C-alpha positions as semicolon CSV with decimal commas, in nm:
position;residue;x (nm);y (nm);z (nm)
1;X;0,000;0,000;0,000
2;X;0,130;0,338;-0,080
3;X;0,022;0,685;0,132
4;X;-0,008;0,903;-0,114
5;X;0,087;1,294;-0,116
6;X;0,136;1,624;-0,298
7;X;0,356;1,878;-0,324
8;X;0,218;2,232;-0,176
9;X;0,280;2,437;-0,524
10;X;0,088;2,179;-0,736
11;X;-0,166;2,159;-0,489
12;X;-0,213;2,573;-0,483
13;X;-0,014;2,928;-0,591
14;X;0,218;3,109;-0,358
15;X;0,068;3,235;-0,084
16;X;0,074;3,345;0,271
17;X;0,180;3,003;0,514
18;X;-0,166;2,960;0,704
19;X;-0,333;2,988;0,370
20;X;-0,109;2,754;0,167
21;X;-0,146;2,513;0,481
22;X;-0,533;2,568;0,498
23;X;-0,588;2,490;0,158
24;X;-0,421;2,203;0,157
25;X;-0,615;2,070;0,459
26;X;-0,901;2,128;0,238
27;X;-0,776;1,888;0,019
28;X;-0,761;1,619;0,266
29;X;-0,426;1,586;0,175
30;X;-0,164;1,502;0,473
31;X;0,100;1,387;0,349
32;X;0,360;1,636;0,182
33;X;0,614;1,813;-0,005
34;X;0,688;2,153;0,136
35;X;0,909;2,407;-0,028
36;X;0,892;2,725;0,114
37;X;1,046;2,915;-0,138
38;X;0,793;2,768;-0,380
39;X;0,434;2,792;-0,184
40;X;0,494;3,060;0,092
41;X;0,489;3,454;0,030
42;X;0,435;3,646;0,409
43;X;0,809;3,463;0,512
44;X;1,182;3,445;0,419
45;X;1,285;3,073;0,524
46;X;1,647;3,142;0,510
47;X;1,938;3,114;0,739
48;X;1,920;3,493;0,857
49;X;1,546;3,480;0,961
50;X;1,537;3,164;1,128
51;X;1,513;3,112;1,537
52;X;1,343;2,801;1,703
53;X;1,078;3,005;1,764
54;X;1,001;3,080;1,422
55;X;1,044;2,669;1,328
56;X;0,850;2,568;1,627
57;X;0,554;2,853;1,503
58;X;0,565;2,689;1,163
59;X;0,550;2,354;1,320
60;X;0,239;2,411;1,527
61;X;0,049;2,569;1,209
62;X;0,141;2,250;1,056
63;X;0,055;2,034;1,325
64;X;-0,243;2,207;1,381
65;X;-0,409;2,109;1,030
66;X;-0,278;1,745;1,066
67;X;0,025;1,795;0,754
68;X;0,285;1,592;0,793
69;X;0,612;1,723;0,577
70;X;0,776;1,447;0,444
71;X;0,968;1,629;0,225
72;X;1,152;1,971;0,301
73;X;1,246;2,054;-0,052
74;X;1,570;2,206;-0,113
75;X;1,685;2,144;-0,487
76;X;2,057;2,287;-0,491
77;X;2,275;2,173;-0,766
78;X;2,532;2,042;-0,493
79;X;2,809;1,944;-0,872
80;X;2,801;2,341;-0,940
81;X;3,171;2,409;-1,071
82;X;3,168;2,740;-1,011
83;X;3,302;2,729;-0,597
84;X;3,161;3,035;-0,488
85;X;2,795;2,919;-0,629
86;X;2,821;2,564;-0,470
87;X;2,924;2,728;-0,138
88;X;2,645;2,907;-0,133
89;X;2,383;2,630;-0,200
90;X;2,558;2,463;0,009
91;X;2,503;2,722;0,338
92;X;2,125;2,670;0,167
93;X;2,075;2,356;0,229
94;X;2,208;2,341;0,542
95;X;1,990;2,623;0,653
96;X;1,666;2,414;0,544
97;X;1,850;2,131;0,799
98;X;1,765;2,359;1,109
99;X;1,418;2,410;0,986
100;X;1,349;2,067;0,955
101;X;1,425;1,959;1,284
102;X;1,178;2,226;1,420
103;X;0,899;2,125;1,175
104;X;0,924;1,787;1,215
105;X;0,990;1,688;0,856
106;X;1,084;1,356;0,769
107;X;1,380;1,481;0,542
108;X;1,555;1,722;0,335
109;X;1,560;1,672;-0,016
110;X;1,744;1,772;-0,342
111;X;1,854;1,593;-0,677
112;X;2,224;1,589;-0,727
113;X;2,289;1,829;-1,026
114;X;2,467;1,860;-1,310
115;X;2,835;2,035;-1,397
116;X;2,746;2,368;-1,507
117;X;2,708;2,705;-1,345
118;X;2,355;2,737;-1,558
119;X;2,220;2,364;-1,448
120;X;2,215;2,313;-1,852
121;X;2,246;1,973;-1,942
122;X;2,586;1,820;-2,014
123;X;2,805;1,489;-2,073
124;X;3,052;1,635;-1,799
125;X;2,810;1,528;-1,524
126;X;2,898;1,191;-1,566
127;X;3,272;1,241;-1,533
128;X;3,491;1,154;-1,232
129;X;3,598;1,517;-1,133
130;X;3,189;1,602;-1,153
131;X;3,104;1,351;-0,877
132;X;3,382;1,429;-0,691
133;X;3,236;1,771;-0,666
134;X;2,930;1,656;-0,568
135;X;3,041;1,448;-0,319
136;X;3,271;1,652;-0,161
137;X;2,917;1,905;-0,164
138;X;2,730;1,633;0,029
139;X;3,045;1,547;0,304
140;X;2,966;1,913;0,406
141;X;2,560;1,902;0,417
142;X;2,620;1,551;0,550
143;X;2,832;1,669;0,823
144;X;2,581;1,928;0,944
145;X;2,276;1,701;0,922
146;X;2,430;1,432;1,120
147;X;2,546;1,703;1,391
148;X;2,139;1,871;1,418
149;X;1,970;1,465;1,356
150;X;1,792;1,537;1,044
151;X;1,772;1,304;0,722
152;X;1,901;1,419;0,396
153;X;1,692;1,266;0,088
154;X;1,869;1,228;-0,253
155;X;1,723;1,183;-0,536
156;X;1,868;1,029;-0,900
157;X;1,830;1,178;-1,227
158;X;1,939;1,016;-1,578
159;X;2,091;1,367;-1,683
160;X;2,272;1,429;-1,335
161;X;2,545;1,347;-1,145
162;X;2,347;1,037;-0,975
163;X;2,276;0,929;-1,338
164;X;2,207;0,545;-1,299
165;X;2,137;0,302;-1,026
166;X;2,518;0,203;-1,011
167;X;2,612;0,542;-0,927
168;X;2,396;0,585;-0,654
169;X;2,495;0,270;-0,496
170;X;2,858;0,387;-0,494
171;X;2,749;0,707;-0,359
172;X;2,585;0,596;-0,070
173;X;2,924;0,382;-0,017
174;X;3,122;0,690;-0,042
175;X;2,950;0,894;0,186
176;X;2,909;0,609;0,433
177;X;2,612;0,764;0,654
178;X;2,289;0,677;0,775
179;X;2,154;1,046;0,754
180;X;2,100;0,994;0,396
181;X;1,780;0,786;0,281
182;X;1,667;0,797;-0,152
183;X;1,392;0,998;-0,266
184;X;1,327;0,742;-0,558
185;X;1,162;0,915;-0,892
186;X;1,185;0,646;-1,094
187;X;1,063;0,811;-1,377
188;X;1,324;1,057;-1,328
189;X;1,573;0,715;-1,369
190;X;1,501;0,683;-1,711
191;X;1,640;0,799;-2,028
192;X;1,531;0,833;-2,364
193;X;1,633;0,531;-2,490
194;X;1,413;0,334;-2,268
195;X;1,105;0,517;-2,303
196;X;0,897;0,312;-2,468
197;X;1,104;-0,057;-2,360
198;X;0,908;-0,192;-2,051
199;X;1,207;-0,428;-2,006
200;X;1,463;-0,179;-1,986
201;X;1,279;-0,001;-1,711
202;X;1,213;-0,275;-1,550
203;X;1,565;-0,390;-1,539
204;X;1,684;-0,025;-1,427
205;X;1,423;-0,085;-1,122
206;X;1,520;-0,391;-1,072
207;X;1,878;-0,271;-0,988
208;X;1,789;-0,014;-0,817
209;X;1,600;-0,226;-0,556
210;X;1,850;-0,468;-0,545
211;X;2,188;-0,240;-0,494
212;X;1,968;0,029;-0,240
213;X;1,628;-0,108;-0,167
214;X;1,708;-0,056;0,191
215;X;1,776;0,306;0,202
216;X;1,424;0,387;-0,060
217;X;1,234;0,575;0,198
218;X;0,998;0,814;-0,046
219;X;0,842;0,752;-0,383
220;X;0,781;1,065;-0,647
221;X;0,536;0,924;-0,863
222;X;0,455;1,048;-1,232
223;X;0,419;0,993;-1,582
224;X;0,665;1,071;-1,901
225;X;0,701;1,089;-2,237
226;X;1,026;1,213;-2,420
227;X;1,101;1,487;-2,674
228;X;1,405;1,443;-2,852
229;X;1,634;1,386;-2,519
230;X;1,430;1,660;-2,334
231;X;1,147;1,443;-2,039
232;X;0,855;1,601;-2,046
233;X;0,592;1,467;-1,763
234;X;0,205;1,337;-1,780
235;X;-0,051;1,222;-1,558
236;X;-0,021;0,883;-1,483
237;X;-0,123;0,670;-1,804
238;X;-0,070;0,933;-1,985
239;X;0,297;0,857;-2,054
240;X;0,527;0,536;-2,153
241;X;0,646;0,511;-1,753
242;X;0,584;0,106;-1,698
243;X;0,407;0,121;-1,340
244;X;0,434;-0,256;-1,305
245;X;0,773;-0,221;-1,255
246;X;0,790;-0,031;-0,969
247;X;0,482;-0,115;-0,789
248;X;0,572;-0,516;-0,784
249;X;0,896;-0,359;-0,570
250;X;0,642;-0,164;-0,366
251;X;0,429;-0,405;-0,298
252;X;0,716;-0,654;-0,187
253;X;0,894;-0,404;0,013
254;X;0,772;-0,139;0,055
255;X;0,455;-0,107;0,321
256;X;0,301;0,221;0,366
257;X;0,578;0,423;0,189
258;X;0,462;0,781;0,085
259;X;0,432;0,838;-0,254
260;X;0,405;1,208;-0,324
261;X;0,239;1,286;-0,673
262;X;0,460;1,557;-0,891
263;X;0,290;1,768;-1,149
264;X;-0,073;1,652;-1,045
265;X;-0,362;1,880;-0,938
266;X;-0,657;1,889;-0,664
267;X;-0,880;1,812;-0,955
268;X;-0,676;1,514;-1,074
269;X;-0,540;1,438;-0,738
270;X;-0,798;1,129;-0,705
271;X;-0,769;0,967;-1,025
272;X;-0,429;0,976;-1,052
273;X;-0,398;0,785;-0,706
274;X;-0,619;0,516;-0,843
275;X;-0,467;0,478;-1,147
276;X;-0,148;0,435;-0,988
277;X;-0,327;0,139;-0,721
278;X;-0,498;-0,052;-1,017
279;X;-0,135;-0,237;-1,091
280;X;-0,137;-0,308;-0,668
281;X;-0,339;-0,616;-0,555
């Protein structure tokens, strides 16, 4: 069985917090992706403005409506070669850390970027001296999260530095910690060439459960299709994404997980969860 969830800024537009939070209550949504840079308008979430009084505030207004963050989002591009950039979205992330732990979210999250200053895509992500700077990126948020006790979530992406199953099994060697749990998109896992192969998706799943199964501790769920090498997303069944292949993991493995719909809608919200539960017994 999957919980199913939303993020805030598909659910609604910018707004002030007890609005954004109201309206999703509305929903009957609980489960969630929060980014506050994305959904709230009345607050600057940033290392200068925050205090534990101002996370535990933004706690209670969540606790209050029954909303239950598990995801902070964060996306940094953590592979940035310009220094002075990374640093910065670095301090960022690390920021969102102490906001967490007052909230009560279940994680921070962000994908792992790609090797340019402009987050355009390029065959440099995939080289050695790209996930070195990545790495050396996540050592430092690492570092912090493990000092305040908050969870960092990463999440793969065919066109980033975490590009393939493989890599993301060496990277949680490498950085050797248990503050760091997957955010699996596994949409977001595959690339054009297997867009309309349900084998080769399944056998890119199928990897990914069996080299990190353990450390999956959130679901993004979504649809694709592909133009020219550029992933464009759907609604679910509206795309080539082969369900079956992740759900049988699910299913296996998998109890109650969250599974937080991207790109979806309040109107849509429903049928796309029951779309999703037709390939679960």
């Amino acid at each position: 069985m999957i919980d199913f969830g939303m993020r805030c800024h598909d659910i609604c537009s910018k707004a002030p917090l007890t609005d954004v939070l109201d309206m999703v209550r509305d929903q009957g949504i609980r489960h969630i992706q929060l980014a506050f840079s994305k959904s709230v308008s009345d607050y600057e979430y940033d290392a200068m403005h925050y205090s534990t009084g101002f996370g535990y505030y933004t706690g209670e207004e969540l606790r209050k409506r029954g909303l239950h963050v598990a995801v902070l989002g964060c996306y940094i591009n953590p592979a940035n070669p310009d220094p002075a950039k990374r640093e910065k979205e670095i301090a960022r992330f690390i920021g969102q850390l102490k906001y967490a732990k007052r909230i009560g979210a279940d994680m921070v999250g962000t994908e792992t970027g790609r090797y340019s200053s402009d987050f355009s895509v390029t065959e440099e992500s995939k080289t050695e001296e790209c996930y070195q700077t990545m790495l050396d990126s996540f050592r430092k948020i690492v570092k912090a999260s493990e000092q305040i006790g908050v969870t960092v979530g990463v999440e793969g992406v065919f066109d980033h530095t975490l590009y393939s199953p493989e890599r993301m099994a060496r990277f949680l060697k490498d950085i050797d910690s248990e503050n760091v749990e997957v955010i699996l998109d596994a949409v977001n896992l595959i690339p054009p060439e297997a867009e309309q192969d349900p084998a080769m998706q399944q056998d890119i799943l199928d990897r990914a459960f069996s080299l990190y199964g353990d450390r999956i501790s959130v679901l993004h769920l979504k649809d694709f299709v592909f133009e020219g090498r550029k992933q464009l997303y759907r609604h679910p069944g509206e795309g080539h994404f082969c369900f079956p292949a992740l759900l049988r993991h699910v299913e296996k493995q998998k109890p109650h997980i969250i599974g937080l719909l991207e790109n979806s809608s309040p109107d849509r919200y429903e049928k796309d969860c029951e779309y999703i539960l037709s390939f679960m017994r």
